[in-house]
Amino acid sequence: MTSVDGAGSNSLVLGARKGLADDLAYLRPLYPTSDWRSHANFGELANFWLHVHSSLRSEGSEVVRIVNAYRGQEIDRMQLQQAFVPQLNSFLQHLDHHHRIEDNVYFPKFRLLDGRLIAGFDLLEADHELIHQSLVQTVAHARELLAALSQTAGGERQAADTFAGRIEHLLKLLQQHLGDEEELVVPALLEHGEQALL
Ligand SMILES: [Fe+2]
Ligand SMILES: [Fe+2]
């Protein structure tokens, strides 16, 4: 029996799970990843979905690259501030916007396609809550880093290390979520066609 709240099993909770169980990703064996793009039902929505995920991965990695450049003394505090703020804001806004559309528009439609999809999309929606909690913590540590950078009292190195730990945790959760979501969304689009989601 599957559980998305961890009451019966923590193995499915984002941060603990290694992937989706076969009963949740029941269409996965029928639609191997390598065949997705050549399938007749692979259309604009699936392509856009994968593109957004790719962009989120890239934007998040860029935030890590910037803060690590500062930690490695490749850039100074002024260069960090200039690069860090717009990149982090862009990443977090895109992430939040994407999850809102999924929760409010697309996930309800997927649940209506087939009752066997409900548990999987409930799990993905629970993922969004955990990712949002991590996002809020990341923002708090970003503010602490910016405050430390604007002061002369020291502490900016420690603040950068702490922030790096938070953003890496957020990206670890996000990577697992994006991959698992693709294994539910794309096979469902190929099985049912994209017209069912419009
Ligand atoms: Fe998602
Ligand atoms: Fe997504």
Short mmCIF file of C-alpha atoms in Angstrom, two decimals, residues 29-194:
data_model
loop_
_atom_site.label_atom_id
_atom_site.label_comp_id
_atom_site.label_asym_id
_atom_site.label_seq_id
_atom_site.Cartn_x
_atom_site.Cartn_y
_atom_site.Cartn_z
CA PRO A 29 7.24 0.21 -18.92
CA LEU A 30 5.07 0.94 -21.96
CA TYR A 31 6.83 4.20 -22.81
CA PRO A 32 10.63 4.05 -22.35
CA THR A 33 12.28 7.46 -22.11
CA SER A 34 14.34 6.87 -25.24
CA ASP A 35 11.13 6.50 -27.29
CA TRP A 36 9.23 9.52 -25.97
CA ARG A 37 10.13 12.04 -28.64
CA SER A 38 9.51 9.72 -31.56
CA HIS A 39 6.03 8.71 -30.37
CA ALA A 40 3.11 9.97 -32.49
CA ASN A 41 1.44 11.52 -29.42
CA PHE A 42 4.53 13.45 -28.31
CA GLY A 43 3.43 17.05 -28.79
CA GLU A 44 3.94 20.64 -27.76
CA LEU A 45 2.78 20.20 -24.18
CA ALA A 46 5.19 17.35 -23.42
CA ASN A 47 7.98 19.21 -25.16
CA PHE A 48 7.24 22.40 -23.22
CA TRP A 49 7.03 20.48 -19.93
CA LEU A 50 10.46 18.92 -20.45
CA HIS A 51 11.85 22.29 -21.56
CA VAL A 52 10.63 24.00 -18.37
CA HIS A 53 12.18 21.25 -16.26
CA SER A 54 15.46 21.59 -18.12
CA SER A 55 15.41 25.36 -17.56
CA LEU A 56 14.76 24.91 -13.84
CA ARG A 57 17.68 22.50 -13.55
CA SER A 58 19.95 24.97 -15.36
CA GLU A 59 18.81 28.00 -13.38
CA GLY A 60 19.29 26.22 -10.06
CA SER A 61 22.74 24.97 -11.05
CA GLU A 62 23.71 28.51 -12.01
CA VAL A 63 22.84 29.79 -8.51
CA VAL A 64 25.11 27.10 -7.03
CA ARG A 65 27.87 27.96 -9.50
CA ILE A 66 27.73 31.65 -8.53
CA VAL A 67 27.82 31.09 -4.78
CA ASN A 68 30.57 28.50 -5.14
CA ALA A 69 32.62 30.96 -7.21
CA TYR A 70 32.45 33.33 -4.24
CA ARG A 71 33.30 30.54 -1.79
CA GLY A 72 36.28 29.65 -3.98
CA GLN A 73 37.34 33.33 -4.08
CA GLU A 74 36.95 33.50 -7.85
CA ILE A 75 34.60 36.50 -7.47
CA ASP A 76 34.35 39.15 -4.75
CA ARG A 77 31.38 40.18 -2.64
CA MET A 78 30.29 42.89 -5.09
CA GLN A 79 30.33 40.46 -8.01
CA LEU A 80 28.43 37.93 -5.92
CA GLN A 81 25.68 40.41 -5.07
CA GLN A 82 25.32 41.52 -8.68
CA ALA A 83 25.06 37.99 -10.08
CA PHE A 84 23.36 36.23 -7.21
CA VAL A 85 20.23 38.30 -6.61
CA PRO A 86 18.76 38.29 -10.15
CA GLN A 87 19.69 34.64 -10.73
CA LEU A 88 18.15 33.41 -7.48
CA ASN A 89 15.02 35.52 -7.94
CA SER A 90 14.53 34.27 -11.49
CA PHE A 91 14.99 30.63 -10.48
CA LEU A 92 12.65 30.77 -7.48
CA GLN A 93 9.96 32.70 -9.34
CA HIS A 94 9.99 30.26 -12.25
CA LEU A 95 9.89 27.31 -9.85
CA ASP A 96 7.00 28.71 -7.84
CA HIS A 97 5.06 29.68 -10.98
CA HIS A 98 5.54 26.22 -12.53
CA HIS A 99 4.32 24.41 -9.42
CA ARG A 100 1.27 26.66 -9.10
CA ILE A 101 0.20 25.88 -12.68
CA GLU A 102 0.73 22.17 -12.12
CA ASP A 103 -1.24 22.14 -8.86
CA ASN A 104 -4.09 24.33 -10.09
CA VAL A 105 -4.43 23.50 -13.79
CA TYR A 106 -2.76 20.30 -14.95
CA PHE A 107 -2.67 17.87 -12.03
CA PRO A 108 -6.48 17.96 -11.61
CA LYS A 109 -6.83 17.10 -15.31
CA PHE A 110 -4.39 14.19 -15.08
CA ARG A 111 -6.33 12.77 -12.12
CA LEU A 112 -9.47 12.73 -14.27
CA LEU A 113 -7.79 10.75 -17.08
CA ASP A 114 -7.48 7.54 -15.09
CA GLY A 115 -8.09 6.79 -11.43
CA ARG A 116 -4.77 4.94 -11.31
CA LEU A 117 -3.01 8.29 -11.82
CA ILE A 118 -4.48 9.86 -8.68
CA ALA A 119 -1.98 8.47 -6.17
CA GLY A 120 0.97 9.53 -8.29
CA PHE A 121 -0.24 13.09 -8.74
CA ASP A 122 -1.11 13.32 -5.04
CA LEU A 123 2.51 12.35 -4.37
CA LEU A 124 3.78 15.03 -6.76
CA GLU A 125 1.57 17.64 -5.11
CA ALA A 126 2.96 16.61 -1.70
CA ASP A 127 6.44 17.03 -3.21
CA HIS A 128 5.56 20.62 -4.11
CA GLU A 129 4.79 21.39 -0.46
CA LEU A 130 8.14 20.00 0.69
CA ILE A 131 9.96 21.87 -2.06
CA HIS A 132 8.15 25.06 -1.10
CA GLN A 133 9.24 24.64 2.53
CA SER A 134 12.82 24.22 1.34
CA LEU A 135 12.41 27.25 -0.94
CA VAL A 136 11.26 29.42 2.00
CA GLN A 137 14.29 28.31 4.04
CA THR A 138 16.55 29.03 1.07
CA VAL A 139 15.17 32.56 0.78
CA ALA A 140 15.75 33.16 4.50
CA HIS A 141 19.38 32.08 4.19
CA ALA A 142 19.79 34.17 1.04
CA ARG A 143 18.65 37.22 3.04
CA GLU A 144 21.16 36.39 5.78
CA LEU A 145 23.89 36.10 3.18
CA LEU A 146 22.99 39.47 1.63
CA ALA A 147 22.89 41.09 5.08
CA ALA A 148 26.32 39.66 5.90
CA LEU A 149 27.71 40.89 2.58
CA SER A 150 26.51 44.44 3.26
CA GLN A 151 28.17 44.57 6.68
CA THR A 152 31.81 44.75 7.65
CA ALA A 153 31.44 42.58 10.73
CA GLY A 154 32.49 39.41 8.95
CA GLY A 155 30.38 36.31 8.77
CA GLU A 156 29.86 36.43 5.02
CA ARG A 157 31.92 33.28 4.41
CA GLN A 158 29.91 31.33 6.95
CA ALA A 159 26.68 32.74 5.52
CA ALA A 160 27.74 31.67 2.01
CA ASP A 161 28.54 28.15 3.24
CA THR A 162 25.19 27.91 4.99
CA PHE A 163 23.31 29.19 1.95
CA ALA A 164 25.17 26.72 -0.29
CA GLY A 165 23.97 23.88 1.92
CA ARG A 166 20.37 25.09 1.70
CA ILE A 167 20.29 25.55 -2.08
CA GLU A 168 21.95 22.18 -2.62
CA HIS A 169 19.28 20.55 -0.47
CA LEU A 170 16.56 22.32 -2.46
CA LEU A 171 18.10 21.19 -5.75
CA LYS A 172 18.43 17.61 -4.52
CA LEU A 173 14.71 17.54 -3.77
CA LEU A 174 13.90 19.24 -7.05
CA GLN A 175 16.01 16.87 -9.16
CA GLN A 176 14.22 13.83 -7.76
CA HIS A 177 10.82 15.48 -8.16
CA LEU A 178 11.37 16.59 -11.76
CA GLY A 179 12.56 13.18 -12.88
CA ASP A 180 9.72 11.35 -11.15
CA GLU A 181 7.17 13.81 -12.50
CA GLU A 182 8.41 13.30 -16.05
CA GLU A 183 7.93 9.54 -15.64
CA LEU A 184 4.27 10.13 -14.79
CA VAL A 185 3.42 13.07 -17.03
CA VAL A 186 5.00 12.09 -20.35
CA PRO A 187 3.75 8.48 -20.47
CA ALA A 188 0.26 9.72 -19.52
CA LEU A 189 0.36 12.28 -22.35
CA LEU A 190 1.52 9.61 -24.80
CA GLU A 191 -1.16 7.18 -23.62
CA HIS A 192 -4.10 9.60 -23.64
CA GLY A 193 -3.01 12.30 -26.10
CA GLU A 194 -2.54 15.98 -25.34
#
